[in-house]
mmCIF file of C-alpha atoms in Angstrom:
data_model
loop_
_atom_site.group_PDB
_atom_site.id
_atom_site.type_symbol
_atom_site.label_atom_id
_atom_site.label_comp_id
_atom_site.label_asym_id
_atom_site.label_seq_id
_atom_site.Cartn_x
_atom_site.Cartn_y
_atom_site.Cartn_z
ATOM 1 C CA MET A 458 -75.941 -60.049 44.801
ATOM 2 C CA LYS A 459 -78.012 -58.596 41.971
ATOM 3 C CA PHE A 460 -77.609 -57.921 38.239
ATOM 4 C CA ILE A 461 -79.560 -57.371 34.997
ATOM 5 C CA VAL A 462 -78.771 -59.388 31.888
ATOM 6 C CA SER A 463 -80.129 -59.977 28.362
ATOM 7 C CA SER A 464 -82.171 -63.204 28.239
ATOM 8 C CA THR A 465 -80.997 -64.288 24.757
ATOM 9 C CA GLU A 466 -77.338 -63.450 25.362
ATOM 10 C CA LEU A 467 -77.327 -65.369 28.640
ATOM 11 C CA LEU A 468 -79.052 -68.345 27.012
ATOM 12 C CA SER A 469 -76.504 -68.402 24.182
ATOM 13 C CA HIS A 470 -73.565 -68.587 26.603
ATOM 14 C CA LEU A 471 -75.205 -71.206 28.812
ATOM 15 C CA GLN A 472 -76.239 -73.432 25.911
ATOM 16 C CA THR A 473 -72.639 -73.510 24.721
ATOM 17 C CA ILE A 474 -71.111 -74.493 28.069
ATOM 18 C CA SER A 475 -73.986 -76.897 28.872
ATOM 19 C CA ARG A 476 -72.509 -79.385 26.368
ATOM 20 C CA VAL A 477 -69.918 -80.215 29.032
ATOM 21 C CA ILE A 478 -72.545 -81.495 31.466
ATOM 22 C CA ASN A 479 -73.123 -85.255 31.438
ATOM 23 C CA THR A 480 -76.598 -86.762 31.576
ATOM 24 C CA LYS A 481 -75.552 -88.740 34.663
ATOM 25 C CA ASN A 482 -73.069 -87.310 37.156
ATOM 26 C CA ALA A 483 -71.518 -88.913 40.219
ATOM 27 C CA LEU A 484 -71.614 -85.544 41.999
ATOM 28 C CA PRO A 485 -74.978 -83.697 42.038
ATOM 29 C CA ILE A 486 -73.189 -80.316 41.914
ATOM 30 C CA LEU A 487 -72.001 -81.178 38.384
ATOM 31 C CA ASP A 488 -75.610 -80.823 37.191
ATOM 32 C CA ASP A 489 -75.278 -77.091 37.948
ATOM 33 C CA PHE A 490 -73.832 -73.967 36.393
ATOM 34 C CA LEU A 491 -71.482 -71.977 38.601
ATOM 35 C CA PHE A 492 -72.284 -68.235 38.483
ATOM 36 C CA SER A 493 -69.640 -65.790 39.706
ATOM 37 C CA LEU A 494 -70.158 -62.014 39.738
ATOM 38 C CA GLU A 495 -67.214 -59.607 40.018
ATOM 39 C CA GLY A 496 -67.990 -55.972 39.233
ATOM 40 C CA ASN A 497 -70.002 -55.973 35.992
ATOM 41 C CA THR A 498 -68.558 -59.284 34.769
ATOM 42 C CA LEU A 499 -70.610 -62.444 35.123
ATOM 43 C CA THR A 500 -68.572 -65.645 34.730
ATOM 44 C CA MET A 501 -70.374 -68.962 34.121
ATOM 45 C CA THR A 502 -68.771 -72.384 34.440
ATOM 46 C CA ALA A 503 -69.818 -75.948 33.606
ATOM 47 C CA SER A 504 -67.734 -79.015 34.422
ATOM 48 C CA ASP A 505 -67.667 -82.808 34.459
ATOM 49 C CA VAL A 506 -64.375 -82.745 36.470
ATOM 50 C CA GLU A 507 -62.278 -83.885 33.471
ATOM 51 C CA THR A 508 -63.466 -81.025 31.215
ATOM 52 C CA THR A 509 -64.387 -77.506 32.287
ATOM 53 C CA LEU A 510 -65.764 -74.725 30.067
ATOM 54 C CA ILE A 511 -65.875 -71.115 31.263
ATOM 55 C CA THR A 512 -67.472 -68.078 29.635
ATOM 56 C CA SER A 513 -67.975 -64.444 30.667
ATOM 57 C CA MET A 514 -70.269 -61.587 29.735
ATOM 58 C CA GLU A 515 -70.958 -58.040 30.851
ATOM 59 C CA VAL A 516 -74.120 -57.327 32.858
ATOM 60 C CA GLU A 517 -75.928 -54.136 33.891
ATOM 61 C CA GLU A 518 -76.627 -52.561 37.286
ATOM 62 C CA ALA A 519 -74.525 -55.115 39.166
ATOM 63 C CA GLN A 520 -74.710 -54.934 42.940
ATOM 64 C CA GLY A 521 -72.419 -56.901 45.213
ATOM 65 C CA SER A 522 -70.321 -59.908 44.243
ATOM 66 C CA GLY A 523 -70.281 -63.607 44.973
ATOM 67 C CA LYS A 524 -70.844 -67.118 43.686
ATOM 68 C CA VAL A 525 -73.761 -69.506 43.457
ATOM 69 C CA ALA A 526 -74.454 -72.835 41.724
ATOM 70 C CA ILE A 527 -77.754 -73.062 39.786
ATOM 71 C CA ALA A 528 -79.501 -76.170 38.407
ATOM 72 C CA SER A 529 -78.638 -76.174 34.690
ATOM 73 C CA ARG A 530 -81.699 -77.946 33.327
ATOM 74 C CA LEU A 531 -84.213 -75.791 35.202
ATOM 75 C CA LEU A 532 -82.425 -72.566 34.248
ATOM 76 C CA LEU A 533 -82.078 -73.508 30.560
ATOM 77 C CA ASP A 534 -85.694 -74.650 30.283
ATOM 78 C CA THR A 535 -86.793 -71.319 31.780
ATOM 79 C CA LEU A 536 -84.595 -69.131 29.574
ATOM 80 C CA ARG A 537 -85.708 -70.898 26.374
ATOM 81 C CA GLU A 538 -89.249 -69.671 26.937
ATOM 82 C CA PHE A 539 -88.313 -65.984 27.146
ATOM 83 C CA SER A 540 -88.268 -63.631 24.196
ATOM 84 C CA GLU A 541 -85.456 -61.077 24.168
ATOM 85 C CA GLN A 542 -85.826 -58.977 27.326
ATOM 86 C CA PRO A 543 -83.833 -57.838 30.362
ATOM 87 C CA LEU A 544 -83.856 -60.252 33.305
ATOM 88 C CA THR A 545 -83.086 -59.223 36.857
ATOM 89 C CA PHE A 546 -81.262 -61.857 38.934
ATOM 90 C CA SER A 547 -81.398 -61.446 42.716
ATOM 91 C CA ILE A 548 -79.473 -63.899 44.926
ATOM 92 C CA ASN A 549 -79.856 -64.042 48.697
ATOM 93 C CA GLU A 550 -76.408 -65.042 49.913
ATOM 94 C CA SER A 551 -77.666 -66.245 53.309
ATOM 95 C CA ASN A 552 -80.081 -68.931 52.049
ATOM 96 C CA LEU A 553 -79.005 -69.092 48.350
ATOM 97 C CA GLY A 554 -82.524 -68.188 47.226
ATOM 98 C CA LEU A 555 -82.554 -66.899 43.630
ATOM 99 C CA THR A 556 -85.269 -64.886 41.909
ATOM 100 C CA ILE A 557 -85.456 -64.016 38.216
ATOM 101 C CA THR A 558 -87.714 -61.004 37.709
ATOM 102 C CA THR A 559 -89.243 -59.934 34.386
ATOM 103 C CA SER A 560 -91.746 -57.268 33.433
ATOM 104 C CA ASN A 561 -94.499 -59.913 33.767
ATOM 105 C CA GLY A 562 -93.548 -62.010 36.771
ATOM 106 C CA ALA A 563 -90.966 -63.668 38.985
ATOM 107 C CA TYR A 564 -89.365 -67.136 39.015
ATOM 108 C CA ASN A 565 -87.841 -68.579 42.173
ATOM 109 C CA PHE A 566 -84.953 -71.037 42.407
ATOM 110 C CA ILE A 567 -82.875 -72.491 45.208
ATOM 111 C CA GLY A 568 -79.159 -72.325 44.503
ATOM 112 C CA GLU A 569 -76.420 -74.527 45.898
ATOM 113 C CA ASN A 570 -73.183 -73.774 47.716
ATOM 114 C CA ALA A 571 -70.570 -72.700 45.172
ATOM 115 C CA ASP A 572 -67.773 -74.124 47.340
ATOM 116 C CA GLU A 573 -68.912 -77.641 46.405
ATOM 117 C CA PHE A 574 -68.151 -76.967 42.721
ATOM 118 C CA PRO A 575 -64.840 -78.501 41.522
ATOM 119 C CA HIS A 576 -61.850 -76.166 41.721
ATOM 120 C CA LEU A 577 -59.946 -75.361 38.558
ATOM 121 C CA PRO A 578 -56.759 -77.398 38.107
ATOM 122 C CA GLU A 579 -53.444 -75.560 38.148
ATOM 123 C CA LEU A 580 -50.691 -76.147 35.592
ATOM 124 C CA GLU A 581 -47.491 -77.325 37.226
ATOM 125 C CA GLY A 582 -43.893 -76.280 36.631
ATOM 126 C CA GLU A 583 -43.218 -74.272 33.486
ATOM 127 C CA PRO A 584 -46.056 -75.175 31.089
ATOM 128 C CA CYS A 585 -45.530 -75.159 27.332
ATOM 129 C CA PHE A 586 -47.272 -72.377 25.453
ATOM 130 C CA PHE A 587 -48.282 -71.803 21.852
ATOM 131 C CA GLU A 588 -50.827 -69.720 20.005
ATOM 132 C CA MET A 589 -52.393 -70.018 16.578
ATOM 133 C CA PRO A 590 -55.291 -68.524 14.600
ATOM 134 C CA ALA A 591 -58.711 -69.868 15.566
ATOM 135 C CA ASP A 592 -59.368 -70.784 11.905
ATOM 136 C CA ASN A 593 -56.277 -73.004 11.768
ATOM 137 C CA LEU A 594 -57.124 -74.760 15.017
ATOM 138 C CA LEU A 595 -60.674 -75.347 13.788
ATOM 139 C CA SER A 596 -59.352 -76.737 10.501
ATOM 140 C CA GLY A 597 -56.916 -79.047 12.273
ATOM 141 C CA ILE A 598 -59.540 -80.428 14.652
ATOM 142 C CA SER A 599 -62.230 -80.764 11.960
ATOM 143 C CA LYS A 600 -59.930 -82.645 9.597
ATOM 144 C CA THR A 601 -58.782 -85.163 12.231
ATOM 145 C CA LEU A 602 -61.727 -85.649 14.591
ATOM 146 C CA PHE A 603 -63.418 -88.212 12.330
ATOM 147 C CA ALA A 604 -60.360 -90.508 12.477
ATOM 148 C CA ILE A 605 -60.315 -90.899 16.275
ATOM 149 C CA ALA A 606 -60.511 -94.489 17.481
ATOM 150 C CA ALA A 607 -62.941 -95.965 20.005
ATOM 151 C CA ASP A 608 -60.509 -98.413 21.586
ATOM 152 C CA ASP A 609 -60.960 -99.538 25.189
ATOM 153 C CA LEU A 610 -57.554 -101.242 25.221
ATOM 154 C CA ARG A 611 -55.527 -98.351 23.758
ATOM 155 C CA GLU A 612 -57.042 -95.258 25.336
ATOM 156 C CA VAL A 613 -54.367 -92.993 23.859
ATOM 157 C CA MET A 614 -55.864 -93.627 20.397
ATOM 158 C CA ASN A 615 -59.182 -92.124 21.552
ATOM 159 C CA GLY A 616 -58.005 -88.562 21.091
ATOM 160 C CA ILE A 617 -56.267 -86.098 18.769
ATOM 161 C CA TYR A 618 -52.491 -85.940 19.014
ATOM 162 C CA PHE A 619 -50.870 -82.481 19.016
ATOM 163 C CA ASP A 620 -47.178 -82.737 18.077
ATOM 164 C CA LEU A 621 -45.468 -79.385 18.598
ATOM 165 C CA SER A 622 -42.054 -78.225 17.386
ATOM 166 C CA PRO A 623 -40.611 -74.672 17.405
ATOM 167 C CA LYS A 624 -41.855 -73.849 13.886
ATOM 168 C CA GLU A 625 -44.654 -76.320 13.185
ATOM 169 C CA LEU A 626 -47.706 -77.978 14.708
ATOM 170 C CA THR A 627 -48.823 -81.402 13.537
ATOM 171 C CA ILE A 628 -52.307 -82.638 14.493
ATOM 172 C CA VAL A 629 -52.997 -86.352 14.009
ATOM 173 C CA ALA A 630 -55.746 -88.894 14.642
ATOM 174 C CA THR A 631 -55.903 -92.557 13.676
ATOM 175 C CA ASP A 632 -57.882 -95.697 14.437
ATOM 176 C CA ALA A 633 -55.339 -98.017 12.712
ATOM 177 C CA HIS A 634 -57.595 -98.253 9.621
ATOM 178 C CA LYS A 635 -57.523 -94.594 8.622
ATOM 179 C CA LEU A 636 -55.246 -91.720 9.571
ATOM 180 C CA SER A 637 -55.535 -87.971 9.167
ATOM 181 C CA ARG A 638 -52.580 -85.602 9.548
ATOM 182 C CA TYR A 639 -52.798 -81.809 9.514
ATOM 183 C CA LYS A 640 -49.713 -79.587 9.578
ATOM 184 C CA THR A 641 -49.487 -75.828 9.982
ATOM 185 C CA THR A 642 -46.597 -73.401 10.275
ATOM 186 C CA ASP A 643 -48.908 -70.593 11.422
ATOM 187 C CA VAL A 644 -48.021 -71.120 15.081
ATOM 188 C CA ASN A 645 -45.970 -69.262 17.712
ATOM 189 C CA THR A 646 -44.453 -71.401 20.449
ATOM 190 C CA SER A 647 -42.405 -71.067 23.620
ATOM 191 C CA LEU A 648 -40.184 -73.982 22.544
ATOM 192 C CA ASN A 649 -36.468 -73.535 21.951
ATOM 193 C CA ASP A 650 -34.662 -74.852 18.863
ATOM 194 C CA GLU A 651 -34.830 -78.645 18.546
ATOM 195 C CA GLU A 652 -37.255 -78.818 21.507
ATOM 196 C CA VAL A 653 -40.501 -80.755 21.010
ATOM 197 C CA SER A 654 -43.602 -81.322 23.111
ATOM 198 C CA SER A 655 -46.974 -83.000 22.699
ATOM 199 C CA PHE A 656 -50.341 -83.895 24.217
ATOM 200 C CA VAL A 657 -53.426 -85.954 23.334
ATOM 201 C CA LEU A 658 -56.707 -84.015 23.319
ATOM 202 C CA PRO A 659 -59.746 -86.164 24.291
ATOM 203 C CA LYS A 660 -62.714 -86.438 21.950
ATOM 204 C CA LYS A 661 -65.215 -84.541 24.120
ATOM 205 C CA PRO A 662 -63.245 -81.270 24.435
ATOM 206 C CA ALA A 663 -62.286 -81.602 20.749
ATOM 207 C CA ASN A 664 -65.982 -81.608 19.861
ATOM 208 C CA LEU A 665 -66.580 -78.636 22.166
ATOM 209 C CA LEU A 666 -63.822 -76.666 20.427
ATOM 210 C CA LYS A 667 -65.203 -77.601 17.007
ATOM 211 C CA ASN A 668 -68.524 -76.075 18.077
ATOM 212 C CA ILE A 669 -67.068 -72.889 19.600
ATOM 213 C CA LEU A 670 -64.247 -72.006 17.187
ATOM 214 C CA PRO A 671 -66.421 -70.967 14.183
ATOM 215 C CA ARG A 672 -67.580 -67.969 16.226
ATOM 216 C CA GLU A 673 -64.065 -66.994 17.343
ATOM 217 C CA LYS A 674 -61.672 -64.520 15.745
ATOM 218 C CA GLY A 675 -58.008 -63.857 16.355
ATOM 219 C CA ASN A 676 -55.606 -66.244 18.050
ATOM 220 C CA VAL A 677 -56.203 -69.084 20.482
ATOM 221 C CA LYS A 678 -53.684 -69.401 23.319
ATOM 222 C CA ILE A 679 -52.893 -72.936 24.444
ATOM 223 C CA ARG A 680 -50.956 -73.828 27.616
ATOM 224 C CA PHE A 681 -50.288 -77.355 28.839
ATOM 225 C CA ASP A 682 -48.219 -79.397 31.265
ATOM 226 C CA LYS A 683 -48.013 -83.186 31.603
ATOM 227 C CA LYS A 684 -51.629 -83.506 32.759
ATOM 228 C CA TYR A 685 -53.891 -80.597 31.751
ATOM 229 C CA ILE A 686 -54.509 -78.344 28.743
ATOM 230 C CA TYR A 687 -55.836 -74.757 28.816
ATOM 231 C CA PHE A 688 -57.421 -73.293 25.657
ATOM 232 C CA GLU A 689 -57.962 -69.538 25.991
ATOM 233 C CA LEU A 690 -60.348 -68.138 23.371
ATOM 234 C CA GLY A 691 -61.928 -64.727 23.063
ATOM 235 C CA ASN A 692 -65.096 -65.502 25.055
ATOM 236 C CA TYR A 693 -64.360 -68.965 26.426
ATOM 237 C CA THR A 694 -61.727 -70.878 28.365
ATOM 238 C CA LEU A 695 -61.620 -74.666 28.034
ATOM 239 C CA ILE A 696 -59.659 -76.746 30.527
ATOM 240 C CA CYS A 697 -59.334 -80.487 30.087
ATOM 241 C CA LEU A 698 -57.443 -83.534 31.258
ATOM 242 C CA GLN A 699 -55.119 -85.041 28.664
ATOM 243 C CA VAL A 700 -55.402 -88.633 27.482
ATOM 244 C CA SER A 701 -52.465 -90.384 29.137
ATOM 245 C CA GLY A 702 -50.088 -92.706 27.317
ATOM 246 C CA LYS A 703 -47.535 -92.642 24.509
ATOM 247 C CA TYR A 704 -48.992 -91.993 21.072
ATOM 248 C CA PRO A 705 -47.781 -94.379 18.333
ATOM 249 C CA ASN A 706 -45.228 -93.251 15.745
ATOM 250 C CA TYR A 707 -47.652 -92.118 13.052
ATOM 251 C CA ASN A 708 -44.915 -91.255 10.543
ATOM 252 C CA SER A 709 -43.756 -94.882 10.388
ATOM 253 C CA VAL A 710 -47.024 -96.034 8.760
ATOM 254 C CA ILE A 711 -47.084 -93.405 6.007
ATOM 255 C CA PRO A 712 -45.720 -94.949 2.765
ATOM 256 C CA PHE A 713 -43.453 -92.850 0.582
ATOM 257 C CA ASN A 714 -42.266 -93.279 -3.015
ATOM 258 C CA ASN A 715 -45.670 -94.413 -4.305
ATOM 259 C CA PRO A 716 -45.330 -94.993 -8.087
ATOM 260 C CA ILE A 717 -49.060 -94.667 -8.895
ATOM 261 C CA LYS A 718 -50.670 -91.220 -8.774
ATOM 262 C CA ILE A 719 -54.296 -90.433 -9.573
ATOM 263 C CA ILE A 720 -55.942 -86.999 -9.783
ATOM 264 C CA VAL A 721 -59.743 -87.017 -9.618
ATOM 265 C CA ASP A 722 -62.611 -84.607 -8.949
ATOM 266 C CA ARG A 723 -63.350 -84.976 -5.244
ATOM 267 C CA LEU A 724 -67.115 -84.357 -5.291
ATOM 268 C CA MET A 725 -67.631 -86.537 -8.344
ATOM 269 C CA LEU A 726 -65.775 -89.417 -6.694
ATOM 270 C CA LEU A 727 -67.501 -88.857 -3.342
ATOM 271 C CA ASN A 728 -71.001 -88.813 -4.806
ATOM 272 C CA SER A 729 -70.322 -91.896 -6.938
ATOM 273 C CA ILE A 730 -69.083 -93.830 -3.906
ATOM 274 C CA ARG A 731 -72.142 -92.769 -1.906
ATOM 275 C CA ARG A 732 -74.489 -94.081 -4.588
ATOM 276 C CA VAL A 733 -72.629 -97.303 -5.290
ATOM 277 C CA SER A 734 -72.047 -98.063 -1.585
ATOM 278 C CA VAL A 735 -75.794 -98.601 -1.125
ATOM 279 C CA PHE A 736 -75.189 -101.932 -2.884
ATOM 280 C CA CYS A 737 -72.245 -103.003 -0.690
ATOM 281 C CA ASN A 738 -72.325 -106.144 1.381
ATOM 282 C CA GLN A 739 -73.503 -104.886 4.768
ATOM 283 C CA ALA A 740 -70.982 -107.023 6.662
ATOM 284 C CA THR A 741 -67.873 -105.883 4.772
ATOM 285 C CA ASN A 742 -68.944 -102.537 3.261
ATOM 286 C CA LEU A 743 -66.384 -103.288 0.537
ATOM 287 C CA ILE A 744 -66.171 -101.051 -2.502
ATOM 288 C CA LYS A 745 -63.854 -101.734 -5.445
ATOM 289 C CA LEU A 746 -62.008 -99.084 -7.414
ATOM 290 C CA VAL A 747 -60.320 -99.913 -10.740
ATOM 291 C CA PHE A 748 -58.035 -97.096 -11.900
ATOM 292 C CA SER A 749 -57.059 -97.001 -15.580
ATOM 293 C CA GLU A 750 -55.463 -94.331 -17.744
ATOM 294 C CA GLN A 751 -58.436 -91.985 -18.089
ATOM 295 C CA GLN A 752 -61.135 -93.328 -15.773
ATOM 296 C CA VAL A 753 -61.924 -95.010 -12.494
ATOM 297 C CA ASN A 754 -64.576 -97.708 -12.237
ATOM 298 C CA ILE A 755 -66.354 -97.855 -8.871
ATOM 299 C CA SER A 756 -68.316 -101.012 -8.078
ATOM 300 C CA ALA A 757 -69.959 -102.899 -5.231
ATOM 301 C CA GLU A 758 -72.036 -106.036 -4.880
ATOM 302 C CA ASP A 759 -73.886 -108.101 -2.329
ATOM 303 C CA ILE A 760 -74.044 -111.692 -3.513
ATOM 304 C CA ASP A 761 -76.421 -112.677 -0.723
ATOM 305 C CA PHE A 762 -79.116 -110.366 -2.117
ATOM 306 C CA SER A 763 -78.073 -110.530 -5.800
ATOM 307 C CA ILE A 764 -77.576 -106.769 -6.049
ATOM 308 C CA SER A 765 -74.722 -104.777 -7.554
ATOM 309 C CA ALA A 766 -73.851 -101.320 -8.884
ATOM 310 C CA GLU A 767 -71.051 -99.617 -10.757
ATOM 311 C CA GLU A 768 -70.161 -96.198 -12.068
ATOM 312 C CA THR A 769 -67.308 -94.820 -14.149
ATOM 313 C CA ILE A 770 -65.915 -91.320 -13.808
ATOM 314 C CA PRO A 771 -62.899 -89.592 -15.420
ATOM 315 C CA CYS A 772 -59.498 -89.357 -13.746
ATOM 316 C CA GLN A 773 -55.823 -88.775 -14.559
ATOM 317 C CA LEU A 774 -53.496 -91.706 -13.918
ATOM 318 C CA GLU A 775 -49.703 -91.721 -13.726
ATOM 319 C CA GLY A 776 -48.312 -95.247 -13.457
ATOM 320 C CA ASN A 777 -49.790 -98.691 -13.995
ATOM 321 C CA PRO A 778 -53.526 -99.464 -13.797
ATOM 322 C CA ILE A 779 -54.554 -100.876 -10.427
ATOM 323 C CA SER A 780 -57.550 -102.447 -8.675
ATOM 324 C CA ILE A 781 -57.985 -101.821 -4.950
ATOM 325 C CA GLY A 782 -60.706 -102.287 -2.343
ATOM 326 C CA PHE A 783 -61.708 -100.005 0.519
ATOM 327 C CA LYS A 784 -64.313 -99.844 3.248
ATOM 328 C CA ALA A 785 -66.799 -97.423 1.704
ATOM 329 C CA THR A 786 -67.681 -95.559 4.913
ATOM 330 C CA TYR A 787 -64.004 -94.829 5.641
ATOM 331 C CA LEU A 788 -63.406 -93.517 2.124
ATOM 332 C CA ILE A 789 -66.522 -91.325 2.362
ATOM 333 C CA ASP A 790 -65.275 -89.919 5.690
ATOM 334 C CA ILE A 791 -61.908 -89.021 4.209
ATOM 335 C CA LEU A 792 -63.266 -87.392 1.037
ATOM 336 C CA SER A 793 -65.850 -85.455 3.090
ATOM 337 C CA ASN A 794 -63.077 -83.906 5.216
ATOM 338 C CA ILE A 795 -60.997 -82.561 2.332
ATOM 339 C CA ASP A 796 -61.893 -79.102 1.030
ATOM 340 C CA SER A 797 -60.234 -78.918 -2.384
ATOM 341 C CA SER A 798 -62.094 -79.542 -5.649
ATOM 342 C CA ASP A 799 -59.570 -82.189 -6.779
ATOM 343 C CA VAL A 800 -57.787 -84.846 -4.740
ATOM 344 C CA VAL A 801 -54.605 -86.798 -5.318
ATOM 345 C CA ILE A 802 -54.548 -90.529 -4.538
ATOM 346 C CA GLU A 803 -51.135 -92.189 -4.282
ATOM 347 C CA LEU A 804 -50.818 -95.988 -4.392
ATOM 348 C CA SER A 805 -48.095 -98.594 -4.681
ATOM 349 C CA GLU A 806 -49.942 -101.931 -4.633
ATOM 350 C CA PRO A 807 -53.399 -103.266 -3.693
ATOM 351 C CA SER A 808 -52.275 -104.479 -0.259
ATOM 352 C CA ARG A 809 -50.564 -101.262 0.885
ATOM 353 C CA ALA A 810 -52.036 -98.076 2.332
ATOM 354 C CA ALA A 811 -53.343 -95.348 0.047
ATOM 355 C CA LEU A 812 -52.510 -91.691 0.563
ATOM 356 C CA ILE A 813 -55.213 -89.137 -0.213
ATOM 357 C CA PHE A 814 -54.657 -85.395 -0.053
ATOM 358 C CA PRO A 815 -55.879 -82.163 -1.661
ATOM 359 C CA LEU A 816 -54.351 -81.183 -4.993
ATOM 360 C CA GLU A 817 -53.825 -77.708 -3.549
ATOM 361 C CA ASN A 818 -53.392 -76.950 0.170
ATOM 362 C CA GLU A 819 -54.363 -73.747 1.944
ATOM 363 C CA GLU A 820 -51.529 -71.349 2.775
ATOM 364 C CA ASN A 821 -49.372 -72.566 5.702
ATOM 365 C CA GLU A 822 -51.291 -75.855 5.812
ATOM 366 C CA GLU A 823 -50.657 -79.424 4.695
ATOM 367 C CA VAL A 824 -53.340 -82.132 4.835
ATOM 368 C CA LEU A 825 -52.698 -85.837 4.361
ATOM 369 C CA MET A 826 -55.103 -88.772 4.787
ATOM 370 C CA LEU A 827 -54.181 -92.453 4.859
ATOM 371 C CA LEU A 828 -56.524 -95.403 4.322
ATOM 372 C CA MET A 829 -55.748 -99.091 4.648
ATOM 373 C CA PRO A 830 -57.167 -101.235 1.804
ATOM 374 C CA MET A 831 -59.405 -104.288 2.052
ATOM 375 C CA LEU A 832 -58.582 -107.603 0.393
ATOM 376 C CA LEU A 833 -60.157 -108.197 -2.998
ATOM 377 C CA MET A 834 -60.787 -111.743 -4.132
ATOM 378 C CA ASP A 835 -59.229 -110.901 -7.499
ATOM 379 C CA TYR A 836 -57.098 -108.090 -8.892
ATOM 380 C CA ASP A 837 -58.110 -107.451 -12.456
#
């Protein structure tokens, strides 16, 4: 088996799929890339058993076909030191010896038996199917990933929930303190009328998709059964195990009919909170917001160190003035994951959840964030 390939193009593909590989693996073969040559197409695979990422590229002067597993760290460290140039890969199928030849020298590896590499899982029965633009999927993952929980007791909360209906996809993540919900109608599904389906995407493949999707164009095809999910992109295929369990009813915690509505410049509010939060009590990270008719006062203090800070910025208020407390880091996370210049904050009382969303949504999209308040010692 022999082929010629661009050093920088090969490195780019391998660096992307290498993010799947764990630093410590139970099976030594999982430290390797699987190379498979068919005609002029080289397919490369990395896996940790639960998540598998596959990519393909065209090569030159291919001879023969076959598979071999190659140590990922050694191969990546070698490729990083090459400038752009053609590399000739020669694999001896009898002893799995591998030689990379350049214009200046040769580098010898010992491959491993490709049959030891985990086989790809098969979807069972009639899997559900939907497709959507790569930009929308990226937006949905980016706007919810930050809200994923890290809960050993409720594993289902440690992922992003995809709730699919015939005409709409809802993507949700929550850690019980904050919640992010993204809806899009720009989706084509195999579901019949009134039919619904769902899955929970783990955090690791969600991060992998967030890294890959900015370079993708066109639609992403997603297929899933009760156990696995297949994401088919232009240059990559991601296969992962779902998080098992029943996701909580996220709609039941979203308060409606909130009588207080505030419109405020997102960046102005975000930057003020970042500055004032430096003076928060490190144990509570509590920040206080006092909304009045034309302004919001943002304050924090740490009595233990006798430090405090406050800022006032303009806002538009409909309803009664209100004082409410939040964990500063959570509020920063939410405001950082909204794109619009202005945000709307809806409140009912200081002890109930706040809704935060963009004043204007993108076409075919709807973004909503929820944040639970923290108790203030007094409500001015």
